[in-house]
CSV table of C-alpha atoms and ligand atoms in Angstrom, one decimal:
chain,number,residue,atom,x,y,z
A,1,UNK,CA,-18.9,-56.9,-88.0
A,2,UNK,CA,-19.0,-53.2,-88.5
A,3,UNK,CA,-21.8,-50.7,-88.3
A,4,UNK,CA,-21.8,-50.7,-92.6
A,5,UNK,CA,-21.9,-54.5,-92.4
A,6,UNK,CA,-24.8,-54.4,-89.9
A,7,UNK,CA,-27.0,-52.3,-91.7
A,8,UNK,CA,-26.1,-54.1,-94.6
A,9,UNK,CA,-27.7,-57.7,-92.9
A,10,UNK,CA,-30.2,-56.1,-91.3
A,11,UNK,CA,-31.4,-54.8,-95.1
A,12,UNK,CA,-31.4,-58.0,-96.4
A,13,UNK,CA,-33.5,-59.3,-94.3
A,14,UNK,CA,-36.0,-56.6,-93.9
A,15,UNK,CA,-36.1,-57.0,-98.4
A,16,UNK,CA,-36.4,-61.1,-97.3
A,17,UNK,CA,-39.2,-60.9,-94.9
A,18,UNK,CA,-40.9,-58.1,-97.3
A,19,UNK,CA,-42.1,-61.3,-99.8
A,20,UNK,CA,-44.1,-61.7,-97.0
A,21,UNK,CA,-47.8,-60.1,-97.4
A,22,UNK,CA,-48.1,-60.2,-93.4
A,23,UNK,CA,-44.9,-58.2,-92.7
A,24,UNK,CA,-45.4,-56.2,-95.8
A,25,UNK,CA,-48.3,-55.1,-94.0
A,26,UNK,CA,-47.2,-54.7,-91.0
A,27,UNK,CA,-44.2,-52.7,-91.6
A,28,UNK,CA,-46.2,-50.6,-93.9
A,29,UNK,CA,-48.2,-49.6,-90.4
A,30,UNK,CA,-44.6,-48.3,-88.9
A,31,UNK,CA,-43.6,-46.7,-92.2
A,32,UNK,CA,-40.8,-49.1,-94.0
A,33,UNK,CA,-42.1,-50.0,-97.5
A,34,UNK,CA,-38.2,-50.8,-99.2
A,35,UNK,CA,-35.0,-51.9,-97.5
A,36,UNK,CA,-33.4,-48.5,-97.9
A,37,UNK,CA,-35.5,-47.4,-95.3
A,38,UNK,CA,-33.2,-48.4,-93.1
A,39,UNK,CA,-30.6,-46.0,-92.8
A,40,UNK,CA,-29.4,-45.7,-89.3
A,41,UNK,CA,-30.3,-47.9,-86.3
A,42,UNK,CA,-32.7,-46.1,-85.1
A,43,UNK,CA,-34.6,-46.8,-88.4
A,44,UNK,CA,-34.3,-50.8,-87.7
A,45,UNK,CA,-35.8,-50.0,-84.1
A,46,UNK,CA,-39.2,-48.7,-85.6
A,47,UNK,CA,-39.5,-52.0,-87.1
A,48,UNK,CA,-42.3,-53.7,-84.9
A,49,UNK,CA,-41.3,-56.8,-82.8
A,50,UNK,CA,-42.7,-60.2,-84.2
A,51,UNK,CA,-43.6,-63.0,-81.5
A,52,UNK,CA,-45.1,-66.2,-81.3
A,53,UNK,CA,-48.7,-65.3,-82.2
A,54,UNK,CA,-47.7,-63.6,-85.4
A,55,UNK,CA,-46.3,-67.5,-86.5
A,56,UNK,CA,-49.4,-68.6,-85.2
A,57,UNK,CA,-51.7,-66.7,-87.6
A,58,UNK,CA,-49.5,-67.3,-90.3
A,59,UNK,CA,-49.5,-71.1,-89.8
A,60,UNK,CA,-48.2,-73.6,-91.1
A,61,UNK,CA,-45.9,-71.8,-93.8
A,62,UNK,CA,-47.7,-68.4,-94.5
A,63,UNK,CA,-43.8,-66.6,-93.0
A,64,UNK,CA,-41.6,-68.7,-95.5
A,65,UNK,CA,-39.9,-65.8,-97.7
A,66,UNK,CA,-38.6,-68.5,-100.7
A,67,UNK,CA,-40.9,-70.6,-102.5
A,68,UNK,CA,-41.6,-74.2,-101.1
A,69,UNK,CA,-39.3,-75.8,-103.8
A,70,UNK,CA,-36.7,-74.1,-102.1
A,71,UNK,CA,-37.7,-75.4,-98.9
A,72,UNK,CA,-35.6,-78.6,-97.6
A,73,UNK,CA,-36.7,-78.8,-94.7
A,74,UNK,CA,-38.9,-78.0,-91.9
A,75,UNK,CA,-38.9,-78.1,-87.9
A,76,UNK,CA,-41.3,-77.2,-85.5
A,77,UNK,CA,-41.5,-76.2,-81.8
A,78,UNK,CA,-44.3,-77.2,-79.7
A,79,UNK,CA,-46.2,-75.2,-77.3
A,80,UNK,CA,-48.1,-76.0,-74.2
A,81,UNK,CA,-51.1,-74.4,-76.1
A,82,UNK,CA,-52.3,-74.7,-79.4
A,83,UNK,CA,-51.0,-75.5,-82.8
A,84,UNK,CA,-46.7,-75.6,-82.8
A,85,UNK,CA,-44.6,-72.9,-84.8
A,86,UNK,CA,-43.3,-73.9,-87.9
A,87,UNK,CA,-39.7,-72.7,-89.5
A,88,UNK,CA,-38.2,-73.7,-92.8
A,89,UNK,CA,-34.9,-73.9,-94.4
A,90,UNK,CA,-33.7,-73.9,-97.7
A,91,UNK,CA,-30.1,-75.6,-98.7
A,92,UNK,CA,-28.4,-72.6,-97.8
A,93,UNK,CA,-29.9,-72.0,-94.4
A,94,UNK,CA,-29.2,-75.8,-93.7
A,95,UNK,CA,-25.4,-75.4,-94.4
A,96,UNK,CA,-25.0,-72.0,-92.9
A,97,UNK,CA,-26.4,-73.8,-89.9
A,98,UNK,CA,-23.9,-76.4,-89.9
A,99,UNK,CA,-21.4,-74.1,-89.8
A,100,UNK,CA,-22.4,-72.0,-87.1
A,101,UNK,CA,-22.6,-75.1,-84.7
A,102,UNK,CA,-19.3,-76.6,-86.0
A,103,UNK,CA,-17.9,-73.1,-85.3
A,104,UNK,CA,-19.0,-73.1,-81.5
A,105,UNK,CA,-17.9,-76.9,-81.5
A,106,UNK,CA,-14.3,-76.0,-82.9
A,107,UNK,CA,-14.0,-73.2,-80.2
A,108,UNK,CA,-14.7,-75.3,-77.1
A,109,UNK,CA,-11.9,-77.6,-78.6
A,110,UNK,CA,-13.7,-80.7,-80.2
A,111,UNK,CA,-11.9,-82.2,-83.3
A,112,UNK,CA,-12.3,-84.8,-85.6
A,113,UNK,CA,-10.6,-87.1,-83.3
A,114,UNK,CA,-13.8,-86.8,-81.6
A,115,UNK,CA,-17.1,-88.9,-81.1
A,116,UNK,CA,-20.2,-87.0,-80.1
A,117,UNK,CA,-23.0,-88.6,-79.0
A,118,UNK,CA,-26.2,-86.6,-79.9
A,119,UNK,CA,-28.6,-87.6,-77.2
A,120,UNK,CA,-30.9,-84.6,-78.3
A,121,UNK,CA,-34.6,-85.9,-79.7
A,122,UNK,CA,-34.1,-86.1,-83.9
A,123,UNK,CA,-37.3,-84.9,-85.4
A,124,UNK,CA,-38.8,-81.8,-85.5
A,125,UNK,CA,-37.1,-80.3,-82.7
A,126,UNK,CA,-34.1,-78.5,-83.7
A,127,UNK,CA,-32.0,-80.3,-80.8
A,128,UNK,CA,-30.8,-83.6,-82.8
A,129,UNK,CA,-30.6,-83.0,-86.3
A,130,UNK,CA,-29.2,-79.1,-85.4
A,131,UNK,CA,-26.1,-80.6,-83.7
A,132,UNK,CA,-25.8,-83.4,-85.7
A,133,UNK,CA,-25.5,-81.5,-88.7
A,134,UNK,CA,-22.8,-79.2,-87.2
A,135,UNK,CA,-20.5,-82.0,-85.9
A,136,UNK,CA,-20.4,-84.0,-89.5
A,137,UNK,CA,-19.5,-80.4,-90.7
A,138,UNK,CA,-16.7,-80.2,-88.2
A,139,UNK,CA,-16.1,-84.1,-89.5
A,140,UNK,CA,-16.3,-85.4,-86.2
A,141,UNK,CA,-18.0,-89.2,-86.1
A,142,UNK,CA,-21.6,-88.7,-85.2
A,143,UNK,CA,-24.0,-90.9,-83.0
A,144,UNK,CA,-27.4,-90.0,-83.8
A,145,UNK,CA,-28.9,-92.5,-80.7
A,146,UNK,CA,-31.5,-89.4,-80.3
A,147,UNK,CA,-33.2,-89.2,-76.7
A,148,UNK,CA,-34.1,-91.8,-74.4
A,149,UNK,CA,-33.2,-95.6,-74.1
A,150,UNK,CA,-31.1,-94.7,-71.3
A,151,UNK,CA,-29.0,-98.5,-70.5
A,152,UNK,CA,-28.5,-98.3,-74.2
A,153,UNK,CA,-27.4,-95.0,-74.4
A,154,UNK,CA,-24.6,-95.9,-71.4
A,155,UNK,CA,-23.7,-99.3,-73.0
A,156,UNK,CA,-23.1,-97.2,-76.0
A,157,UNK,CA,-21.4,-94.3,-74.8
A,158,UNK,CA,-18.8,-96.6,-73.5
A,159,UNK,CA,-18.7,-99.5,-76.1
A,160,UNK,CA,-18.3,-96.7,-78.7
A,161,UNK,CA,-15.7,-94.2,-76.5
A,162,UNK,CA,-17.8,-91.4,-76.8
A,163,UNK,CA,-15.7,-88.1,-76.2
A,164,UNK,CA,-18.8,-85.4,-76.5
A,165,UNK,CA,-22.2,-85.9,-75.4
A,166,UNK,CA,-25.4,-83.4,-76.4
A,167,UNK,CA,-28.2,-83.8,-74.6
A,168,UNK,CA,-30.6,-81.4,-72.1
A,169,UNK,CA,-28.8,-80.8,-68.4
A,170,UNK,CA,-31.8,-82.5,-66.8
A,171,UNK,CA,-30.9,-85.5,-69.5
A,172,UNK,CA,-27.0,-85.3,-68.1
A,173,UNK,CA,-28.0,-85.9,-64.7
A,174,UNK,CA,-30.5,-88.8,-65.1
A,175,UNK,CA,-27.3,-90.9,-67.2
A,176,UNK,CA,-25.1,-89.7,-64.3
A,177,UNK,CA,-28.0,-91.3,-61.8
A,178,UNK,CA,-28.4,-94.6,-64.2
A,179,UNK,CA,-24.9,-95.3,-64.4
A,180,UNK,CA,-25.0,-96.8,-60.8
A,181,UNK,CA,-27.6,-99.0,-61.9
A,182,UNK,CA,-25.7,-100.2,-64.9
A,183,UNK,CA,-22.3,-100.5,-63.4
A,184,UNK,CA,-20.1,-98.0,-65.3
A,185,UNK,CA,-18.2,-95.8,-63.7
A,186,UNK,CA,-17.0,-92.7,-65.2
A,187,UNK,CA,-13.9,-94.1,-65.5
A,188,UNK,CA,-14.9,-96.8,-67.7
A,189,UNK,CA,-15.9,-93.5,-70.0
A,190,UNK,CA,-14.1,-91.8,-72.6
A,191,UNK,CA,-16.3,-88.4,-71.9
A,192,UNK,CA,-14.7,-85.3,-71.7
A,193,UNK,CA,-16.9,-82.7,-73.0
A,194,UNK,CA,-21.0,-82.2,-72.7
A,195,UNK,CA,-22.7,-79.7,-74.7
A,196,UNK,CA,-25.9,-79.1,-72.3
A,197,UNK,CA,-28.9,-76.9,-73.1
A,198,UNK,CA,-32.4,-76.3,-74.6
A,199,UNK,CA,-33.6,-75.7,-70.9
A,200,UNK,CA,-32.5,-73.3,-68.4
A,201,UNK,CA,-29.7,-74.2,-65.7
A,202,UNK,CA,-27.8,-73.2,-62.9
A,203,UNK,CA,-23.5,-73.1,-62.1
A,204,UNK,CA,-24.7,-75.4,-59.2
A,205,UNK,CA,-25.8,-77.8,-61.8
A,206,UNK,CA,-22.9,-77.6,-64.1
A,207,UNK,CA,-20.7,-78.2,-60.8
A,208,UNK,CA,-22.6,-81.4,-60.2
A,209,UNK,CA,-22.7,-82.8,-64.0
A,210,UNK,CA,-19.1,-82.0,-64.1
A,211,UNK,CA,-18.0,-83.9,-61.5
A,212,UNK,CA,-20.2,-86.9,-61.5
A,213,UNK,CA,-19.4,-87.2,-65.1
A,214,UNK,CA,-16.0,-85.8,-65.2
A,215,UNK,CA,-16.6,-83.8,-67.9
A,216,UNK,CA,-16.5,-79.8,-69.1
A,217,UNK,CA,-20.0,-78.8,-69.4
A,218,UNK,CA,-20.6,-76.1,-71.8
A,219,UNK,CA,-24.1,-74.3,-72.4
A,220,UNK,CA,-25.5,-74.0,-75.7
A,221,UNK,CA,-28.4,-72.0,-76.7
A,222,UNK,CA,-31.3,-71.4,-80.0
A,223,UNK,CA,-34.8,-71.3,-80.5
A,224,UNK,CA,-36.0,-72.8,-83.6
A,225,UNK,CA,-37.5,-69.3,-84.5
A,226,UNK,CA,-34.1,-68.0,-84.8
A,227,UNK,CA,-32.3,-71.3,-86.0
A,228,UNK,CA,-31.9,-73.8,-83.4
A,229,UNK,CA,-29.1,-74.5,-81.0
A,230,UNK,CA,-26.2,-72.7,-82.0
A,231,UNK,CA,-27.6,-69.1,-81.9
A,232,UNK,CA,-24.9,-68.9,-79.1
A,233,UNK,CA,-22.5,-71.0,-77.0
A,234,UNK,CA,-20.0,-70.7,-74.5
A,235,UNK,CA,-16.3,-71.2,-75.0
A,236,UNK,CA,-13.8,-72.6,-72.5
A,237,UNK,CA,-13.9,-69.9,-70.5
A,238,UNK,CA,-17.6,-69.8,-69.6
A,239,UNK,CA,-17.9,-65.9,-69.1
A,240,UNK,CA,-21.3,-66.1,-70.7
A,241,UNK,CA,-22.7,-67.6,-73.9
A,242,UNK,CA,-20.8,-66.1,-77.5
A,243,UNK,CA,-23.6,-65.1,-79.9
A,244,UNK,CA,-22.8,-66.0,-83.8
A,245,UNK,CA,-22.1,-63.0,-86.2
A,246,UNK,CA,-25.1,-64.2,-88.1
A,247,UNK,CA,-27.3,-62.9,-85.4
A,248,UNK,CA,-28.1,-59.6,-84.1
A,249,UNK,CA,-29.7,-58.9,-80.4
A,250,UNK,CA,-31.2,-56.5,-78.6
A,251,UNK,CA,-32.4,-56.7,-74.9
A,252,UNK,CA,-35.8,-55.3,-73.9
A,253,UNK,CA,-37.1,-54.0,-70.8
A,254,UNK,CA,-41.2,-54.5,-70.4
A,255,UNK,CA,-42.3,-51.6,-72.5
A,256,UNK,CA,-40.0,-52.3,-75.6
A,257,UNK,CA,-37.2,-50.1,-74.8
A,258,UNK,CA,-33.7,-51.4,-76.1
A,259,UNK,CA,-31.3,-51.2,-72.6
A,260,UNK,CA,-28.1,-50.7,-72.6
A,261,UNK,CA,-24.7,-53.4,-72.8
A,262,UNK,CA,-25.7,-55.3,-69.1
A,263,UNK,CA,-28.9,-54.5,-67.8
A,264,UNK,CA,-31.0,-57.9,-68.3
A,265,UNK,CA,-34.5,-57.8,-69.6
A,266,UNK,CA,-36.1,-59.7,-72.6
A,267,UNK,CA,-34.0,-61.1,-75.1
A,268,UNK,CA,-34.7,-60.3,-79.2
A,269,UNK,CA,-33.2,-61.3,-82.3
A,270,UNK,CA,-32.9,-60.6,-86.0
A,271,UNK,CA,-31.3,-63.0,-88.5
A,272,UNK,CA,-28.8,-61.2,-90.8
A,273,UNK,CA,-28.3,-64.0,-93.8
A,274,UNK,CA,-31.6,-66.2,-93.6
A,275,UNK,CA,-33.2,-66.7,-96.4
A,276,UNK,CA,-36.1,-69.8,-95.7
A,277,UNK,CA,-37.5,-68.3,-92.5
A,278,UNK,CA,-36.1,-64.4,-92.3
A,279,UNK,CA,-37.4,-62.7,-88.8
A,280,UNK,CA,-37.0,-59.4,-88.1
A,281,UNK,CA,-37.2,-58.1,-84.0
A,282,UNK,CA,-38.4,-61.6,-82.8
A,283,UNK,CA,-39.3,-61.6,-79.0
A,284,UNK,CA,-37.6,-64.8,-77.8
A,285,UNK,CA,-39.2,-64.2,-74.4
A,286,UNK,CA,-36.0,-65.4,-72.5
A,287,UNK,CA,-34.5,-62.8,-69.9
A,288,UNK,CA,-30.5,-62.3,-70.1
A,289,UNK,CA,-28.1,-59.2,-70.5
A,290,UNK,CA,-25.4,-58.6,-73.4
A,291,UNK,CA,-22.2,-57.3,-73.5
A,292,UNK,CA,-20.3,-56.3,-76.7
A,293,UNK,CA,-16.4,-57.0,-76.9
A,294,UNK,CA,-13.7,-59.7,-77.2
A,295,UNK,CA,-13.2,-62.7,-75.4
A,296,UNK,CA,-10.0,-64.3,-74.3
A,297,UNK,CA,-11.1,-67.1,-76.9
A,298,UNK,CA,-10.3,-65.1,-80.1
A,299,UNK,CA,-14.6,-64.3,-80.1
A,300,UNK,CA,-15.3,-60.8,-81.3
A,301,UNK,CA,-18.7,-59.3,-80.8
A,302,UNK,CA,-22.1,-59.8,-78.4
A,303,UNK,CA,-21.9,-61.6,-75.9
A,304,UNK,CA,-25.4,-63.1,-73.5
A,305,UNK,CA,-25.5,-64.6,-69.7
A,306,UNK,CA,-26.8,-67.5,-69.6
A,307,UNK,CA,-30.7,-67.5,-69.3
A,308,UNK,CA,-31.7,-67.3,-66.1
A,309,UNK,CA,-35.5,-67.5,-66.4
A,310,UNK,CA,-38.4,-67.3,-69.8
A,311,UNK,CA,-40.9,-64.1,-69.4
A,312,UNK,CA,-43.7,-66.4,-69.2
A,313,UNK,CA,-41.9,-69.3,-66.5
A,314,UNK,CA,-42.2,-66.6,-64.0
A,315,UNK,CA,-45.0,-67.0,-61.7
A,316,UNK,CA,-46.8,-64.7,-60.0
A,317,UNK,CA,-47.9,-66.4,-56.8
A,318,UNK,CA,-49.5,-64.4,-54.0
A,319,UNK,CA,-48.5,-61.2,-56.0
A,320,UNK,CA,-45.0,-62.0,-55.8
A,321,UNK,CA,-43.6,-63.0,-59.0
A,322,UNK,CA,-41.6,-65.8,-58.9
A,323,UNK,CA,-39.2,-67.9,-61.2
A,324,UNK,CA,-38.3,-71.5,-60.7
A,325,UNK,CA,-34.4,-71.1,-61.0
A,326,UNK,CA,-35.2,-68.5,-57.7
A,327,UNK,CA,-35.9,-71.9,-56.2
A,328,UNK,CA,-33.3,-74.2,-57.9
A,329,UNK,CA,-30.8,-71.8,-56.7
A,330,UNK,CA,-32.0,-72.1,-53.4
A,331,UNK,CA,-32.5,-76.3,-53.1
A,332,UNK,CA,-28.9,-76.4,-54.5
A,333,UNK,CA,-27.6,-74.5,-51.3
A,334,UNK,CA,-28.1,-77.1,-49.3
A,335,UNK,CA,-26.5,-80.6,-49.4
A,336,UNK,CA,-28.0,-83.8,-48.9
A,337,UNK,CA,-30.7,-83.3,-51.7
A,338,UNK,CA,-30.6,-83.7,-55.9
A,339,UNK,CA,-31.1,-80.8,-58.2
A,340,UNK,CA,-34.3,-82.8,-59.0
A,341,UNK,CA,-37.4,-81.0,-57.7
A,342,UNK,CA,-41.2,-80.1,-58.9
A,343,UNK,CA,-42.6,-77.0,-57.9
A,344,UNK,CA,-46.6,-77.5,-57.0
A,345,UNK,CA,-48.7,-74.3,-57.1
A,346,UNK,CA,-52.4,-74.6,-56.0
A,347,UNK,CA,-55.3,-72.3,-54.8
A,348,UNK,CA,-57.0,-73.2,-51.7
A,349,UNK,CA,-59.5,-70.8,-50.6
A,350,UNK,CA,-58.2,-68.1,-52.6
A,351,UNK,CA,-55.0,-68.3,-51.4
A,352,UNK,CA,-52.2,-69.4,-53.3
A,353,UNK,CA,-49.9,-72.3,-52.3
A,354,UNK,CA,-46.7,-73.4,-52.8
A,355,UNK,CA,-45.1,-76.8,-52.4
A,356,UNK,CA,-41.6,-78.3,-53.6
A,357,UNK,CA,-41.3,-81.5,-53.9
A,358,UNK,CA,-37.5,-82.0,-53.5
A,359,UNK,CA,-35.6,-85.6,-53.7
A,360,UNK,CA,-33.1,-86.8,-51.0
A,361,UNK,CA,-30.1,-88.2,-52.4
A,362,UNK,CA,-29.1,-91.8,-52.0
A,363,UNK,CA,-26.9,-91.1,-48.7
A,364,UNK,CA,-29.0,-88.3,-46.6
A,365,UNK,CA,-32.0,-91.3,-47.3
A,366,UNK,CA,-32.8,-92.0,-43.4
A,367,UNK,CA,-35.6,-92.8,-41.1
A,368,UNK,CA,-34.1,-90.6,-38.8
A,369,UNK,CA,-37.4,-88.3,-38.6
A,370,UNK,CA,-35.8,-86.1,-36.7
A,371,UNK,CA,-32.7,-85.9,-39.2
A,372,UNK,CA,-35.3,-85.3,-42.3
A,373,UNK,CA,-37.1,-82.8,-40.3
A,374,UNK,CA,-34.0,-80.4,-40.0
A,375,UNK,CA,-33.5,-80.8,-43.5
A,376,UNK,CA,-37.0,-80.0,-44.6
A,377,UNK,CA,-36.7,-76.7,-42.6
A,378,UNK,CA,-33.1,-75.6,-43.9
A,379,UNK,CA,-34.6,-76.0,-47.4
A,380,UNK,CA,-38.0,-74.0,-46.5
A,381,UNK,CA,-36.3,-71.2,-44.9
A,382,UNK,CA,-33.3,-71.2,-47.7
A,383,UNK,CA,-36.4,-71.0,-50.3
A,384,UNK,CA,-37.9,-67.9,-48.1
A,385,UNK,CA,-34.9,-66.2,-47.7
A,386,UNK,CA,-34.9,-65.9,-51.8
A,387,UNK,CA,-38.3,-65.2,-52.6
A,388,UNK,CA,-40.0,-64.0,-49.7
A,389,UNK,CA,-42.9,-66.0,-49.5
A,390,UNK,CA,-43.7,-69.0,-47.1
A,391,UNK,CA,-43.3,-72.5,-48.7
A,392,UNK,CA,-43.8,-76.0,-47.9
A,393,UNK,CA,-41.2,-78.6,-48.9
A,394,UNK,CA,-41.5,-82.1,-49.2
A,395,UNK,CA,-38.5,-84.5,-49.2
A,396,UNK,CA,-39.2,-87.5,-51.7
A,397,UNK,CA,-37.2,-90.6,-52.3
A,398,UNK,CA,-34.4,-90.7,-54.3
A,399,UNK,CA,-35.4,-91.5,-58.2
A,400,UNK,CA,-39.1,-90.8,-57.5
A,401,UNK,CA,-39.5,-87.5,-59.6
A,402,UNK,CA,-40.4,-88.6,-63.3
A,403,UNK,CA,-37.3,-87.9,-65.1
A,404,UNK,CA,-37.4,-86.6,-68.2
A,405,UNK,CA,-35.6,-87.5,-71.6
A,406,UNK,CA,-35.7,-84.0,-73.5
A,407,UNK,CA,-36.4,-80.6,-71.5
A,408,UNK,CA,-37.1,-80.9,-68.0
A,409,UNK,CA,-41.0,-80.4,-66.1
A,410,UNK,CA,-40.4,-78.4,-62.8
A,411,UNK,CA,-43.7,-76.8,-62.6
A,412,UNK,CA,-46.8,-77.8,-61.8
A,413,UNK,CA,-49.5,-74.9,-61.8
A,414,UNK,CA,-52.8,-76.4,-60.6
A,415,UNK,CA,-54.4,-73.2,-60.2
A,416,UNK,CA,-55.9,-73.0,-63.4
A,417,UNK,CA,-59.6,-73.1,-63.6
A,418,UNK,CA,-59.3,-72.1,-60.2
A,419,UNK,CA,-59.3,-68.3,-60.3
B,501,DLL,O1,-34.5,-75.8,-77.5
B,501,DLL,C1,-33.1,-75.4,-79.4
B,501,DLL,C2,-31.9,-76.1,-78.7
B,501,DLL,C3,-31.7,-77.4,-78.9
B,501,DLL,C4,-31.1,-75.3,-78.0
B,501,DLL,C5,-30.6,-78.0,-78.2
B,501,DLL,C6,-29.9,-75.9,-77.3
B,501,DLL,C7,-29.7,-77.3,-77.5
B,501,DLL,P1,-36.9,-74.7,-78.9
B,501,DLL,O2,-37.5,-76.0,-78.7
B,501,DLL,O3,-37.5,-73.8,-80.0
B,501,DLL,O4,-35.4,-74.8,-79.3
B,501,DLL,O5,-36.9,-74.0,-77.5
B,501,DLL,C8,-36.3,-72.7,-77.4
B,501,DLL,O6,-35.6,-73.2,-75.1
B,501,DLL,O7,-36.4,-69.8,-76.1
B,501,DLL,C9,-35.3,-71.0,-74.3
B,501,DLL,O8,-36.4,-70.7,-73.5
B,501,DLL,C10,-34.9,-72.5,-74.1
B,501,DLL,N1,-33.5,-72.7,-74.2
B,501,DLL,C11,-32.8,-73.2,-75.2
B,501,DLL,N2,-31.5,-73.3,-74.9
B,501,DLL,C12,-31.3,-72.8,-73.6
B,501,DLL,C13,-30.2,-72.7,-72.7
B,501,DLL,C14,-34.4,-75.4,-78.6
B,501,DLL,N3,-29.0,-73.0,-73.1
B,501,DLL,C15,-36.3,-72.3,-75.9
B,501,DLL,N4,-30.5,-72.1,-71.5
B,501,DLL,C16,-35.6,-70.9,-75.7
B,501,DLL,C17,-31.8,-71.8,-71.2
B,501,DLL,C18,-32.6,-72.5,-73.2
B,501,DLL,N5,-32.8,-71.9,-71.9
């Protein structure tokens, strides 16, 4: 899209999100009362940034730019805290939708030949009903099975010759773990492709679902502020994750500066052709860099790493601040353990603690003390070597970590109440 074209989105949405009497008001305070006050870029980045809170104050549907009768539909995210954040669509938004995912699903090769297994949770989270709608656009054949029901889900995947399979990494590895106990083999599959995300995740990971399921793994991201998955995906060559043309981002460092094509900081978006739920400079708190250019793939415009870390996952433990994937990295470098682990921060007379509970896989299980012993110190000194800080790890059984069917728990942060 050129620079004209840009501008041109970036209007419409600023006269979308104007039927608003919040961001009337608010972009009133930074001086934009009518579309064509944006004339240049620089114009677009006096608009002031919209985050979570600013859907919480308006809640349930006080950001909706069309009337409800317009509305078809509505999702909602859930926070740890408080009351969830609410999006709508209207029949446009819901097809345009479609076609982004179908989009990222053509690039990465899948067909109509194909049979995609949604294991994503249907209902208000974007996951299931966003890819679903995408693959019946593409005209692919659809299971909706939805998360969980994990024997079922295997029984099925084979029964049915699933090709495609959409569900959270964490979700990816717990089939691969129950397929032992069920007796198929990833030979008996017809699996080739898994469309993985809605939680952050590591190469190391995508190395292990691949192989264990004999699949490509490709990364998918989207917020439901923004859309849902879809807002970018990787294609076949997994140089990062393609963002759609219907998106524009920025990256910000901590003060709200825009950086420059590479430098990572916090990622933000505008929709350019949203009618339902318009947003404008929306702080998706994830941390990634962009680059702007062409891919091998046939892609043409901004391209994001994959995200590493959220703004608010990281940490800050003993003054150092800290993100979880830090530590995934780390357990990953060694072998003999699973990518499954909980992180357990506590205060004990005001000092913070870290533990890690990490799993043993099925063959390094021994009651060789001494064996387990040398392990537990490999990982502990691997963790220290990346963060800097003293840890404790505990090796657990295999399988004794809860598992989890949507996104993944690693942290536990018992400090609170504690400060
Ligand atoms: O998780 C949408 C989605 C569904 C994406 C299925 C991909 C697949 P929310 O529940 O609103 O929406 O959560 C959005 O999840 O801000 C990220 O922090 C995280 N996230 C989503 N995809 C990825 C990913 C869906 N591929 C929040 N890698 C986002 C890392 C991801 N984090």
């Amino acid at each position: 899209m050129n620079q004209e074209g840009l501008l041109e989105g970036l209007r419409k949405t600023v006269q979308q999100v104007l039927k608003a009497p919040y961001y009337q008001k608010k972009l009133a305070e930074a001086g934009i009362f009518y579309p064509a006050d944006i004339k240049t870029i620089e114009d677009f980045r006096r608009i002031p940034l919209t985050q979570k809170e600013d859907l919480r104050q308006n809640y349930p549907f006080g950001l909706f730019a069309e009337p409800m009768d317009k509305i078809v539909r509505v999702h909602a995210s859930s926070g740890t805290t408080g009351k969830p954040t609410v999006v709508g669509y209207t029949r446009e938004d819901i097809k345009l939708w479609a076609k982004i995912v179908a989009n990222g699903l053509k690039r990465i090769g899948v067909t109509t030949n194909d049979v995609i297994q949604v294991a994503y949770g249907y209902g208000l989270f974007t996951g299931g009903m966003g890819l679903h709608y995408g693959c019946e656009r593409l005209g692919a054949l659809v299971i909706p099975i939805s998360g969980g029901n994990t024997h079922r889900q295997l029984m099925l995947m084979r029964d049915f010759g699933s090709t495609v399979l959409c569900c959270t990494p964490s979700y990816a590895l717990y089939l691969a773990d129950s397929m032992e106990e069920v007796g198929i083999t990833k030979e008996d599959l017809k699996l080739r492709i898994g469309i993985f995300g809605a939680e952050p995740w590591t190469e190391k990971m995508r190395y292990e679902i691949e192989n264990r399921l004999g699949i490509r793994a490709i990364d998918i991201y989207g917020l439901s502020e923004i859309m849902g998955p879809g807002v970018s995906m990787e294609c076949l060559k997994c140089n990062g994750l393609h963002i759609d043309e219907n998106f524009y981002p920025e990256v910000l460092d901590a003060e709200g500066n825009v950086l420059p094509e590479g430098e990572p900081g916090e990622l933000v978006f505008t929709s350019l052709d949203k009618m339902g739920f318009p947003v404008l400079r929306y702080r998706t708190k994830d941390l990634t860099s962009l680059s702007y250019g062409t891919c091998e793939c046939g892609h043409v415009g901004w391209t994001m790493q994959r995200v590493s870390a959220r703004v608010d996952d990281m940490l800050i433990i003993r003054g150092v601040n800290v993100f979880p994937s830090q530590i995934e990295e780390a357990i990953l470098s060694v072998s003999g353990v699973e990518p499954h682990y909980l992180i357990i921060v506590d205060r004990h007379d005001n000092l913070d603690t870290l533990e890690v509970l990490v799993e043993l896989s099925a063959d390094s299980f021994t009651d060789e003390i001494r064996e387990l012993e040398l392990l537990q110190a490999n990982i502990e000194d691997k963790i220290e070597e990346v963060i800097g800080l003293s840890v404790k790890v505990r090796l657990v059984e295999p399988k004794s970590i809860p598992r989890s069917e949507g996104k993944a728990k690693r942290v536990e942060d018992r400090r609170k109440g504690k400060m």
